[in-house]
């Protein structure tokens, strides 16, 4: 937040006026004493006309050197960006890295049926889903539904409409998903699916 404010030459008060978020809240966020809810992050992104993923990334250097491939990030649920929807609880991991080609996500699935889930989702790229707990039923626009149990995974083209719901006999399921794309805007694309 401080880097965004500094880059634009805004005071906390000016950023507050532009974003609609109180000065005291912005100050606490900058000093790591508070985190913003998904709704507030979305509001900030829209009002400041910046990508949502820019709010999660570390400061970018002015050097335009080729990408270094020796990057790393430790991902855990305590530091994940949590997004809650009617169907899922998403935990986006390793959000401190910009321009990732893979987006790791732990997801708790609650939707019990394709009807409850609603319209199939689609986005650029491909994804791999590995079931950690419970079982899921995968619905897609080109294939019959298929059950995937704990210890199994499925790889699919994400541009094909798809939905994950709990399998029969499971109230919830937990999966690890990895979405990938050559599109640098994958994180924004995924976050926009929720809003």
XYZ file of N, CA, C and O in Angstrom:
780
model
N 0.818 -1.190 0.000
C 0.000 0.000 0.000
C 0.867 1.261 0.000
O 0.591 2.191 -0.738
N 1.883 1.240 0.859
C 2.752 2.414 0.951
C 3.437 2.669 -0.389
O 3.577 3.804 -0.814
N 3.860 1.588 -1.073
C 4.538 1.731 -2.358
C 3.598 2.343 -3.402
O 3.990 3.214 -4.163
N 2.345 1.930 -3.404
C 1.355 2.486 -4.348
C 1.137 3.967 -4.057
O 1.115 4.795 -4.956
N 0.996 4.287 -2.778
C 0.782 5.684 -2.376
C 1.998 6.537 -2.717
O 1.884 7.625 -3.283
N 3.189 6.016 -2.431
C 4.430 6.746 -2.688
C 4.638 6.965 -4.188
O 5.026 8.057 -4.622
N 4.375 5.923 -4.975
C 4.551 6.013 -6.435
C 3.686 7.132 -7.018
O 4.069 7.792 -7.973
N 2.503 7.355 -6.424
C 1.591 8.384 -6.924
C 1.768 9.732 -6.233
O 1.099 10.703 -6.591
N 2.676 9.785 -5.226
C 2.918 11.032 -4.517
C 1.745 11.490 -3.663
O 1.558 12.691 -3.453
N 0.935 10.539 -3.151
C -0.240 10.875 -2.348
C 0.085 10.841 -0.866
O 0.888 10.035 -0.399
N -0.562 11.705 -0.124
C -0.541 11.606 1.327
C -1.575 10.543 1.713
O -2.387 10.118 0.874
N -1.563 10.135 2.973
C -2.586 9.187 3.437
C -3.982 9.772 3.250
O -4.907 9.066 2.845
N -4.112 11.061 3.509
C -5.416 11.701 3.363
C -5.883 11.669 1.906
O -7.050 11.389 1.620
N -4.965 11.961 0.969
C -5.339 11.933 -0.453
C -5.726 10.521 -0.893
O -6.702 10.334 -1.626
N -4.988 9.533 -0.411
C -5.323 8.158 -0.772
C -6.667 7.768 -0.174
O -7.458 7.066 -0.798
N -6.936 8.230 1.019
C -8.214 7.970 1.663
C -9.367 8.562 0.855
O -10.396 7.911 0.646
N -9.185 9.797 0.397
C -10.230 10.457 -0.404
C -10.464 9.721 -1.723
O -11.593 9.566 -2.166
N -9.397 9.245 -2.334
C -9.520 8.546 -3.623
C -10.117 7.153 -3.466
O -10.846 6.686 -4.324
N -9.799 6.478 -2.362
C -10.220 5.089 -2.183
C -11.504 4.935 -1.376
O -12.152 3.895 -1.452
N -11.846 5.950 -0.571
C -13.021 5.826 0.288
C -12.756 5.015 1.545
O -13.681 4.609 2.243
N -11.489 4.783 1.847
C -11.106 4.025 3.044
C -10.494 5.007 4.037
O -9.638 5.814 3.670
N -10.926 4.963 5.300
C -10.441 5.943 6.292
C -8.917 5.964 6.431
O -8.251 4.933 6.278
N -8.396 7.159 6.741
C -6.954 7.358 6.920
C -6.412 6.400 7.978
O -5.358 5.773 7.792
N -7.118 6.256 9.090
C -6.637 5.395 10.175
C -6.507 3.946 9.715
O -5.554 3.257 10.075
N -7.431 3.484 8.894
C -7.381 2.116 8.372
C -6.185 1.953 7.446
O -5.431 0.982 7.550
N -5.985 2.912 6.534
C -4.848 2.844 5.620
C -3.519 2.841 6.377
O -2.597 2.100 6.027
N -3.426 3.656 7.416
C -2.209 3.724 8.214
C -1.932 2.380 8.884
O -0.791 1.896 8.888
N -2.959 1.750 9.432
C -2.788 0.443 10.084
C -2.353 -0.616 9.078
O -1.523 -1.470 9.393
N -2.898 -0.561 7.872
C -2.511 -1.519 6.831
C -1.042 -1.326 6.474
O -0.283 -2.294 6.367
N -0.614 -0.069 6.309
C 0.775 0.210 5.951
C 1.754 -0.230 7.029
O 2.896 -0.539 6.751
N 1.314 -0.260 8.277
C 2.182 -0.650 9.394
C 1.941 -2.101 9.818
O 2.317 -2.513 10.919
N 1.289 -2.881 8.935
C 1.033 -4.306 9.166
C 0.286 -4.599 10.460
O 0.509 -5.625 11.102
N -0.612 -3.697 10.845
C -1.433 -3.927 12.030
C -2.859 -4.322 11.658
O -3.662 -4.600 12.533
N -3.157 -4.340 10.361
C -4.508 -4.645 9.905
C -4.437 -5.127 8.468
O -3.588 -4.677 7.703
N -5.316 -6.051 8.111
C -5.445 -6.448 6.713
C -6.850 -6.100 6.254
O -7.798 -6.131 7.040
N -6.957 -5.757 4.996
C -8.252 -5.375 4.439
C -9.041 -6.606 4.019
O -8.470 -7.601 3.578
N -10.367 -6.527 4.127
C -11.237 -7.597 3.657
C -11.201 -7.631 2.130
O -10.774 -6.676 1.478
N -11.683 -8.729 1.567
C -11.725 -8.859 0.110
C -12.533 -7.715 -0.493
O -12.131 -7.133 -1.502
N -13.674 -7.369 0.107
C -14.513 -6.284 -0.412
C -13.756 -4.956 -0.437
O -13.863 -4.184 -1.387
N -12.988 -4.673 0.621
C -12.222 -3.419 0.681
C -11.078 -3.429 -0.341
O -10.777 -2.407 -0.962
N -10.456 -4.587 -0.526
C -9.400 -4.688 -1.544
C -9.978 -4.443 -2.935
O -9.389 -3.748 -3.756
N -11.155 -5.002 -3.176
C -11.813 -4.809 -4.469
C -12.174 -3.328 -4.660
O -11.972 -2.763 -5.730
N -12.693 -2.699 -3.608
C -13.029 -1.274 -3.659
C -11.780 -0.451 -3.963
O -11.803 0.435 -4.831
N -10.696 -0.739 -3.274
C -9.431 -0.023 -3.468
C -8.945 -0.197 -4.906
O -8.566 0.769 -5.569
N -8.981 -1.425 -5.403
C -8.548 -1.722 -6.764
C -9.368 -0.943 -7.792
O -8.820 -0.332 -8.705
N -10.672 -0.942 -7.626
C -11.551 -0.262 -8.577
C -11.388 1.253 -8.523
O -11.260 1.908 -9.550
N -11.377 1.808 -7.329
C -11.314 3.275 -7.214
C -9.961 3.851 -7.601
O -9.890 4.974 -8.071
N -8.888 3.070 -7.388
C -7.557 3.552 -7.757
C -7.162 3.100 -9.151
O -6.079 3.422 -9.631
N -8.043 2.308 -9.781
C -7.819 1.818 -11.142
C -6.492 1.052 -11.262
O -5.667 1.331 -12.124
N -6.300 0.109 -10.318
C -5.121 -0.754 -10.356
C -5.585 -2.204 -10.320
O -6.712 -2.495 -9.930
N -4.686 -3.105 -10.740
C -5.025 -4.527 -10.714
C -5.040 -5.015 -9.272
O -4.213 -4.600 -8.460
N -5.954 -5.927 -8.987
C -6.056 -6.490 -7.645
C -4.742 -7.160 -7.240
O -4.306 -7.038 -6.093
N -4.085 -7.843 -8.153
C -2.846 -8.544 -7.822
C -1.737 -7.579 -7.400
O -0.839 -7.963 -6.648
N -1.782 -6.305 -7.851
C -0.778 -5.325 -7.443
C -0.848 -5.033 -5.943
O 0.138 -4.614 -5.343
N -2.006 -5.268 -5.339
C -2.166 -5.016 -3.907
C -1.482 -6.085 -3.058
O -1.234 -5.883 -1.879
N -1.171 -7.251 -3.678
C -0.581 -8.353 -2.928
C 0.906 -8.499 -3.161
O 1.559 -9.300 -2.531
N 1.457 -7.769 -4.101
C 2.837 -8.006 -4.532
C 3.812 -7.065 -3.843
O 3.447 -5.999 -3.375
N 5.050 -7.489 -3.821
C 6.124 -6.674 -3.270
C 6.478 -5.572 -4.256
O 6.129 -5.625 -5.431
N 7.215 -4.574 -3.784
C 7.624 -3.451 -4.628
C 8.407 -3.931 -5.839
O 9.269 -4.793 -5.743
N 8.090 -3.370 -6.986
C 8.762 -3.724 -8.235
C 9.954 -2.801 -8.421
O 9.871 -1.616 -8.175
N 11.045 -3.354 -8.887
C 12.215 -2.510 -9.125
C 12.117 -1.882 -10.503
O 11.452 -2.395 -11.390
N 12.786 -0.758 -10.676
C 12.760 -0.051 -11.957
C 13.601 -0.784 -13.002
O 13.451 -0.568 -14.184
N 14.505 -1.655 -12.560
C 15.361 -2.407 -13.457
C 14.515 -3.371 -14.295
O 13.742 -4.141 -13.770
N 14.671 -3.327 -15.593
C 13.897 -4.186 -16.497
C 14.725 -5.392 -16.938
O 14.638 -5.833 -18.077
N 15.554 -5.925 -16.050
C 16.364 -7.091 -16.358
C 15.466 -8.288 -16.626
O 14.317 -8.331 -16.178
N 15.992 -9.285 -17.325
C 15.193 -10.494 -17.545
C 14.777 -11.112 -16.213
O 15.458 -10.934 -15.203
N 13.671 -11.829 -16.256
C 13.187 -12.470 -15.031
C 14.225 -13.428 -14.467
O 14.836 -14.181 -15.196
N 14.372 -13.401 -13.164
C 15.250 -14.332 -12.477
C 14.424 -15.574 -12.190
O 13.298 -15.490 -11.706
N 14.968 -16.742 -12.480
C 14.196 -17.964 -12.271
C 14.399 -18.557 -10.886
O 13.766 -19.554 -10.563
N 15.253 -17.967 -10.082
C 15.529 -18.498 -8.745
C 14.620 -17.929 -7.675
O 15.046 -17.775 -6.540
N 13.377 -17.620 -8.018
C 12.456 -17.054 -7.032
C 11.913 -18.154 -6.127
O 11.868 -19.315 -6.503
N 11.443 -17.751 -4.953
C 10.754 -18.695 -4.089
C 9.817 -17.936 -3.175
O 9.998 -16.742 -2.921
N 8.829 -18.659 -2.688
C 7.871 -18.088 -1.745
C 7.333 -19.233 -0.909
O 7.021 -20.297 -1.438
N 7.240 -19.011 0.376
C 6.684 -20.022 1.276
C 5.194 -19.735 1.416
O 4.793 -18.629 1.787
N 4.376 -20.716 1.108
C 2.926 -20.533 1.189
C 2.330 -21.312 2.346
O 2.643 -22.485 2.540
N 1.505 -20.648 3.143
C 0.750 -21.345 4.186
C -0.594 -20.648 4.360
O -0.792 -19.515 3.914
N -1.523 -21.326 4.990
C -2.877 -20.794 5.107
C -2.936 -19.526 5.953
O -3.795 -18.674 5.731
N -2.017 -19.380 6.906
C -2.019 -18.174 7.750
C -1.707 -16.915 6.950
O -2.187 -15.840 7.274
N -0.888 -17.042 5.895
C -0.500 -15.887 5.081
C -1.236 -15.826 3.753
O -0.942 -14.975 2.927
N -2.167 -16.733 3.548
C -2.896 -16.781 2.281
C -3.896 -15.634 2.191
O -4.362 -15.125 3.207
N -4.218 -15.258 0.967
C -5.299 -14.296 0.736
C -6.571 -15.125 0.615
O -6.703 -15.958 -0.280
N -7.501 -14.894 1.544
C -8.723 -15.697 1.591
C -9.846 -14.966 0.876
O -10.086 -13.784 1.110
N -10.527 -15.698 0.007
C -11.693 -15.183 -0.698
C -12.821 -16.189 -0.477
O -12.666 -17.371 -0.765
N -13.937 -15.711 0.057
C -15.071 -16.584 0.337
C -16.199 -16.288 -0.636
O -16.564 -15.138 -0.846
N -16.721 -17.346 -1.253
C -17.858 -17.233 -2.157
C -18.950 -18.180 -1.656
O -18.743 -18.910 -0.686
N -20.089 -18.193 -2.329
C -21.162 -19.100 -1.931
C -20.734 -20.559 -2.047
O -21.168 -21.399 -1.267
N -19.896 -20.876 -3.017
C -19.516 -22.260 -3.291
C -18.209 -22.693 -2.641
O -18.034 -23.867 -2.330
N -17.279 -21.753 -2.468
C -15.921 -22.105 -2.057
C -15.358 -21.119 -1.034
O -15.759 -19.964 -0.980
N -14.338 -21.588 -0.297
C -13.395 -20.733 0.425
C -12.063 -20.935 -0.293
O -11.529 -22.048 -0.305
N -11.543 -19.881 -0.927
C -10.262 -19.954 -1.625
C -9.177 -19.404 -0.707
O -9.372 -18.390 -0.048
N -8.024 -20.056 -0.710
C -6.849 -19.574 0.001
C -5.725 -19.459 -1.033
O -5.106 -20.454 -1.395
N -5.499 -18.224 -1.540
C -4.458 -17.992 -2.542
C -3.109 -17.963 -1.840
O -2.885 -17.157 -0.934
N -2.210 -18.835 -2.270
C -0.891 -18.969 -1.656
C 0.166 -18.205 -2.445
O 0.014 -17.965 -3.641
N 1.249 -17.843 -1.780
C 2.437 -17.228 -2.401
C 2.088 -15.944 -3.163
O 2.601 -15.688 -4.252
N 1.240 -15.108 -2.581
C 0.801 -13.888 -3.255
C 1.862 -12.791 -3.267
O 1.664 -11.755 -3.883
N 2.991 -13.030 -2.591
C 4.045 -12.021 -2.594
C 4.833 -12.000 -3.898
O 5.572 -11.060 -4.162
N 4.676 -13.003 -4.750
C 5.372 -13.035 -6.032
C 4.497 -12.473 -7.134
O 3.349 -12.875 -7.285
N 5.036 -11.559 -7.919
C 4.331 -10.992 -9.073
C 4.564 -11.849 -10.303
O 5.543 -12.567 -10.392
N 3.677 -11.716 -11.243
C 3.807 -12.308 -12.573
C 4.127 -13.799 -12.522
O 4.974 -14.293 -13.252
N 3.419 -14.507 -11.649
C 3.584 -15.954 -11.597
C 2.888 -16.577 -12.795
O 1.867 -16.092 -13.251
N 3.422 -17.663 -13.290
C 2.773 -18.429 -14.353
C 1.884 -19.511 -13.764
O 1.121 -20.143 -14.469
N 2.040 -19.768 -12.453
C 1.192 -20.736 -11.759
C 0.608 -20.055 -10.529
O 1.312 -19.326 -9.831
N -0.657 -20.302 -10.270
C -1.313 -19.755 -9.089
C -1.738 -20.930 -8.204
O -2.637 -21.690 -8.564
N -1.072 -21.117 -7.044
C -1.467 -22.198 -6.149
C -2.617 -21.754 -5.229
O -2.580 -20.662 -4.670
N -3.629 -22.615 -5.111
C -4.821 -22.271 -4.339
C -5.284 -23.502 -3.568
O -5.475 -24.573 -4.157
N -5.476 -23.358 -2.261
C -6.160 -24.388 -1.480
C -7.620 -23.954 -1.417
O -7.924 -22.794 -1.116
N -8.524 -24.875 -1.731
C -9.941 -24.533 -1.810
C -10.773 -25.500 -0.993
O -10.603 -26.715 -1.100
N -11.643 -24.937 -0.158
C -12.645 -25.739 0.556
C -13.929 -25.629 -0.256
O -14.462 -24.539 -0.454
N -14.413 -26.760 -0.737
C -15.587 -26.808 -1.606
C -16.813 -27.153 -0.776
O -16.815 -28.141 -0.039
N -17.859 -26.312 -0.907
C -19.103 -26.530 -0.165
C -20.295 -26.824 -1.062
O -21.278 -27.391 -0.613
N -20.259 -26.407 -2.314
C -21.399 -26.604 -3.221
C -21.690 -28.097 -3.333
O -20.786 -28.906 -3.534
N -22.974 -28.457 -3.214
C -23.356 -29.866 -3.189
C -23.803 -30.405 -4.548
O -23.907 -31.607 -4.727
N -24.095 -29.512 -5.496
C -24.585 -29.973 -6.798
C -24.269 -28.925 -7.861
O -24.019 -27.759 -7.546
N -24.324 -29.354 -9.125
C -24.102 -28.426 -10.230
C -25.181 -27.354 -10.246
O -24.910 -26.190 -10.548
N -26.390 -27.722 -9.891
C -27.488 -26.746 -9.851
C -27.208 -25.677 -8.793
O -27.371 -24.487 -9.035
N -26.768 -26.118 -7.610
C -26.430 -25.170 -6.535
C -25.239 -24.304 -6.945
O -25.190 -23.117 -6.651
N -24.273 -24.877 -7.648
C -23.081 -24.144 -8.071
C -23.448 -22.994 -9.004
O -22.949 -21.889 -8.873
N -24.316 -23.263 -9.976
C -24.690 -22.226 -10.944
C -23.905 -22.374 -12.233
O -23.477 -23.469 -12.599
N -23.713 -21.261 -12.946
C -23.025 -21.283 -14.235
C -21.604 -21.811 -14.104
O -20.903 -21.516 -13.129
N -21.179 -22.579 -15.102
C -19.805 -23.058 -15.146
C -18.863 -21.863 -15.279
O -19.219 -20.844 -15.857
N -17.650 -21.991 -14.730
C -16.659 -20.912 -14.829
C -15.620 -21.279 -15.870
O -15.421 -22.453 -16.180
N -14.976 -20.271 -16.413
C -13.895 -20.484 -17.380
C -12.927 -19.315 -17.268
O -13.306 -18.203 -16.931
N -11.670 -19.603 -17.533
C -10.624 -18.576 -17.546
C -9.473 -19.111 -18.389
O -9.441 -20.292 -18.747
N -8.535 -18.265 -18.725
C -7.393 -18.674 -19.550
C -6.552 -19.721 -18.836
O -6.479 -19.743 -17.609
N -5.890 -20.554 -19.621
C -4.900 -21.460 -19.067
C -5.383 -22.878 -18.829
O -6.362 -23.340 -19.412
N -4.652 -23.535 -17.943
C -4.931 -24.913 -17.556
C -4.869 -24.989 -16.039
O -4.338 -24.097 -15.391
N -5.413 -26.085 -15.493
C -5.332 -26.258 -14.047
C -5.252 -27.722 -13.675
O -5.710 -28.595 -14.416
N -4.636 -27.958 -12.531
C -4.556 -29.289 -11.950
C -5.160 -29.197 -10.565
O -4.815 -28.306 -9.788
N -6.070 -30.102 -10.251
C -6.720 -30.144 -8.942
C -6.412 -31.485 -8.302
O -6.639 -32.540 -8.911
N -5.906 -31.460 -7.063
C -5.590 -32.661 -6.296
C -6.458 -32.654 -5.045
O -6.444 -31.686 -4.277
N -7.207 -33.725 -4.833
C -8.130 -33.793 -3.691
C -7.364 -34.232 -2.443
O -6.753 -35.299 -2.421
N -7.425 -33.379 -1.418
C -6.748 -33.649 -0.150
C -7.698 -34.345 0.818
O -7.330 -35.321 1.470
N -8.929 -33.826 0.932
C -9.927 -34.403 1.845
C -11.254 -34.543 1.120
O -11.645 -33.664 0.339
N -11.965 -35.631 1.400
C -13.290 -35.828 0.820
C -13.208 -36.282 -0.623
O -12.267 -36.962 -1.039
N -14.206 -35.903 -1.381
C -14.255 -36.238 -2.789
C -15.007 -35.149 -3.526
O -15.828 -34.436 -2.933
N -14.722 -34.992 -4.818
C -15.402 -33.973 -5.610
C -15.987 -34.604 -6.858
O -15.567 -35.684 -7.289
N -16.941 -33.910 -7.417
C -17.478 -34.257 -8.719
C -17.145 -33.092 -9.640
O -17.433 -31.937 -9.317
N -16.505 -33.393 -10.764
C -16.071 -32.369 -11.697
C -17.053 -32.335 -12.860
O -17.267 -33.343 -13.537
N -17.648 -31.166 -13.068
C -18.573 -30.955 -14.177
C -17.867 -30.081 -15.210
O -17.187 -29.127 -14.850
N -18.041 -30.420 -16.486
C -17.445 -29.601 -17.546
C -18.358 -29.624 -18.756
O -19.233 -30.480 -18.877
N -18.152 -28.650 -19.630
C -19.075 -28.520 -20.760
C -18.884 -29.585 -21.828
O -19.796 -29.820 -22.617
N -17.757 -30.287 -21.886
C -17.521 -31.269 -22.937
C -17.493 -32.717 -22.466
O -17.391 -33.624 -23.280
N -17.531 -32.948 -21.149
C -17.432 -34.307 -20.621
C -18.542 -34.569 -19.608
O -19.066 -33.639 -18.983
N -18.850 -35.849 -19.405
C -19.777 -36.236 -18.346
C -19.109 -35.956 -17.003
O -17.867 -35.985 -16.901
N -19.901 -35.723 -15.951
C -19.312 -35.514 -14.619
C -18.456 -36.717 -14.209
O -18.755 -37.861 -14.565
N -17.389 -36.439 -13.480
C -16.490 -37.497 -13.017
C -16.177 -37.258 -11.539
O -16.044 -36.113 -11.105
N -16.114 -38.343 -10.779
C -15.774 -38.261 -9.356
C -14.261 -38.374 -9.199
O -13.625 -39.220 -9.837
N -13.705 -37.524 -8.333
C -12.280 -37.566 -8.018
C -12.171 -37.624 -6.497
O -12.677 -36.737 -5.798
N -11.545 -38.664 -5.970
C -11.463 -38.905 -4.526
C -10.143 -38.423 -3.945
O -9.199 -38.116 -4.685
N -10.065 -38.400 -2.606
C -8.832 -38.026 -1.915
C -7.683 -38.875 -2.446
O -7.818 -40.085 -2.634
N -6.561 -38.207 -2.742
C -5.404 -38.891 -3.281
C -5.391 -38.967 -4.801
O -4.466 -39.526 -5.380
N -6.408 -38.398 -5.443
C -6.482 -38.387 -6.904
C -6.507 -36.947 -7.396
O -6.835 -36.033 -6.642
N -6.199 -36.766 -8.676
C -6.200 -35.426 -9.251
C -6.783 -35.431 -10.647
O -6.984 -36.485 -11.250
N -7.048 -34.232 -11.146
C -7.552 -34.068 -12.507
C -6.893 -32.836 -13.114
O -6.699 -31.822 -12.438
N -6.534 -32.933 -14.378
C -5.901 -31.849 -15.130
C -6.865 -31.460 -16.239
O -7.400 -32.329 -16.923
N -7.111 -30.156 -16.407
C -8.045 -29.759 -17.461
C -7.739 -28.393 -18.041
O -7.021 -27.591 -17.454
N -8.292 -28.167 -19.213
C -8.222 -26.893 -19.912
C -9.195 -25.945 -19.217
O -10.399 -26.180 -19.216
N -8.679 -24.873 -18.627
C -9.520 -23.958 -17.841
C -10.451 -23.111 -18.691
O -11.397 -22.526 -18.167
N -10.185 -23.031 -20.002
C -11.078 -22.238 -20.857
C -12.366 -23.002 -21.156
O -13.335 -22.423 -21.635
N -12.387 -24.289 -20.852
C -13.597 -25.094 -20.943
C -14.407 -24.831 -19.674
O -13.858 -24.839 -18.570
N -15.703 -24.558 -19.814
C -16.531 -24.333 -18.639
C -16.403 -25.497 -17.674
O -16.426 -26.663 -18.086
N -16.243 -25.191 -16.367
C -16.062 -26.253 -15.385
C -16.564 -25.818 -14.012
O -16.705 -24.629 -13.736
N -16.839 -26.812 -13.177
C -17.269 -26.560 -11.793
C -16.876 -27.761 -10.953
O -16.914 -28.904 -11.422
N -16.495 -27.497 -9.711
C -16.185 -28.550 -8.753
C -17.234 -28.497 -7.650
O -17.463 -27.431 -7.058
N -17.865 -29.626 -7.375
C -18.839 -29.722 -6.282
C -18.458 -30.926 -5.436
O -17.682 -31.789 -5.860
N -19.004 -31.002 -4.221
C -18.702 -32.145 -3.371
C -19.325 -33.399 -3.958
O -20.400 -33.365 -4.559
N -18.630 -34.510 -3.794
C -19.133 -35.795 -4.278
C -20.214 -36.304 -3.318
O -20.289 -35.879 -2.157
N -21.021 -37.208 -3.802
C -22.082 -37.796 -2.987
C -21.469 -38.382 -1.717
O -20.443 -39.057 -1.748
N -22.087 -38.080 -0.574
C -21.604 -38.562 0.714
C -20.602 -37.655 1.392
O -20.140 -37.947 2.488
N -20.244 -36.540 0.764
C -19.273 -35.593 1.345
C -19.960 -34.248 1.574
O -20.574 -33.708 0.656
N -19.849 -33.724 2.794
C -20.394 -32.391 3.073
C -19.487 -31.299 2.523
O -19.945 -30.258 2.072
N -18.173 -31.531 2.619
C -17.173 -30.594 2.123
C -16.001 -31.387 1.541
O -15.849 -32.569 1.839
N -15.196 -30.708 0.766
C -13.965 -31.304 0.256
C -12.890 -30.226 0.260
O -13.195 -29.033 0.142
N -11.638 -30.641 0.417
C -10.510 -29.716 0.364
C -9.599 -30.171 -0.766
O -9.238 -31.356 -0.844
N -9.247 -29.224 -1.643
C -8.394 -29.532 -2.785
C -7.243 -28.539 -2.868
O -7.347 -27.418 -2.379
N -6.157 -28.982 -3.488
C -5.065 -28.092 -3.853
C -5.149 -27.929 -5.352
O -5.155 -28.917 -6.089
N -5.255 -26.693 -5.797
C -5.320 -26.419 -7.218
C -4.129 -25.594 -7.653
O -3.627 -24.767 -6.890
N -3.667 -25.838 -8.869
C -2.618 -25.019 -9.466
C -3.125 -24.601 -10.836
O -3.364 -25.442 -11.700
N -3.349 -23.302 -11.001
C -3.796 -22.748 -12.277
C -2.585 -22.136 -12.967
O -1.764 -21.490 -12.313
N -2.479 -22.337 -14.268
C -1.344 -21.777 -14.994
C -1.819 -21.158 -16.296
O -2.855 -21.537 -16.837
N -1.041 -20.193 -16.761
C -1.356 -19.523 -18.016
C -0.145 -18.733 -18.465
O 0.654 -18.286 -17.641
N -0.023 -18.540 -19.758
C 1.018 -17.654 -20.282
C 0.592 -16.197 -20.128
O 1.393 -15.290 -20.295
N -0.672 -15.984 -19.796
C -1.225 -14.649 -19.595
C -0.760 -14.105 -18.248
O -1.006 -14.714 -17.209
N -0.066 -12.946 -18.249
C 0.405 -12.346 -16.998
C -0.741 -11.903 -16.099
O -0.539 -11.658 -14.921
N -1.941 -11.781 -16.627
C -3.084 -11.328 -15.837
C -3.887 -12.452 -15.220
O -5.040 -12.264 -14.846
N -3.291 -13.644 -15.059
C -4.040 -14.790 -14.533
C -4.605 -14.522 -13.145
O -5.759 -14.816 -12.878
N -3.808 -13.957 -12.252
C -4.276 -13.700 -10.882
C -5.493 -12.774 -10.912
O -6.494 -13.036 -10.242
N -5.438 -11.704 -11.692
C -6.584 -10.803 -11.797
C -7.795 -11.527 -12.368
O -8.907 -11.355 -11.905
N -7.560 -12.342 -13.381
C -8.649 -13.094 -14.011
C -9.326 -14.009 -12.994
O -10.557 -14.074 -12.922
N -8.540 -14.691 -12.167
C -9.107 -15.588 -11.160
C -9.862 -14.810 -10.088
O -10.962 -15.188 -9.691
N -9.284 -13.707 -9.628
C -9.965 -12.915 -8.599
C -11.255 -12.304 -9.126
O -12.231 -12.175 -8.394
N -11.294 -11.954 -10.407
C -12.511 -11.382 -10.983
C -13.633 -12.399 -11.135
O -14.789 -12.023 -11.272
N -13.304 -13.692 -11.085
C -14.348 -14.718 -11.112
C -15.234 -14.635 -9.880
O -16.372 -15.068 -9.911
N -14.701 -14.067 -8.797
C -15.416 -14.041 -7.522
C -16.276 -12.816 -7.332
O -16.987 -12.714 -6.364
N -16.193 -11.852 -8.225
C -16.834 -10.621 -7.860
C -17.775 -10.068 -8.842
O -18.506 -9.178 -8.559
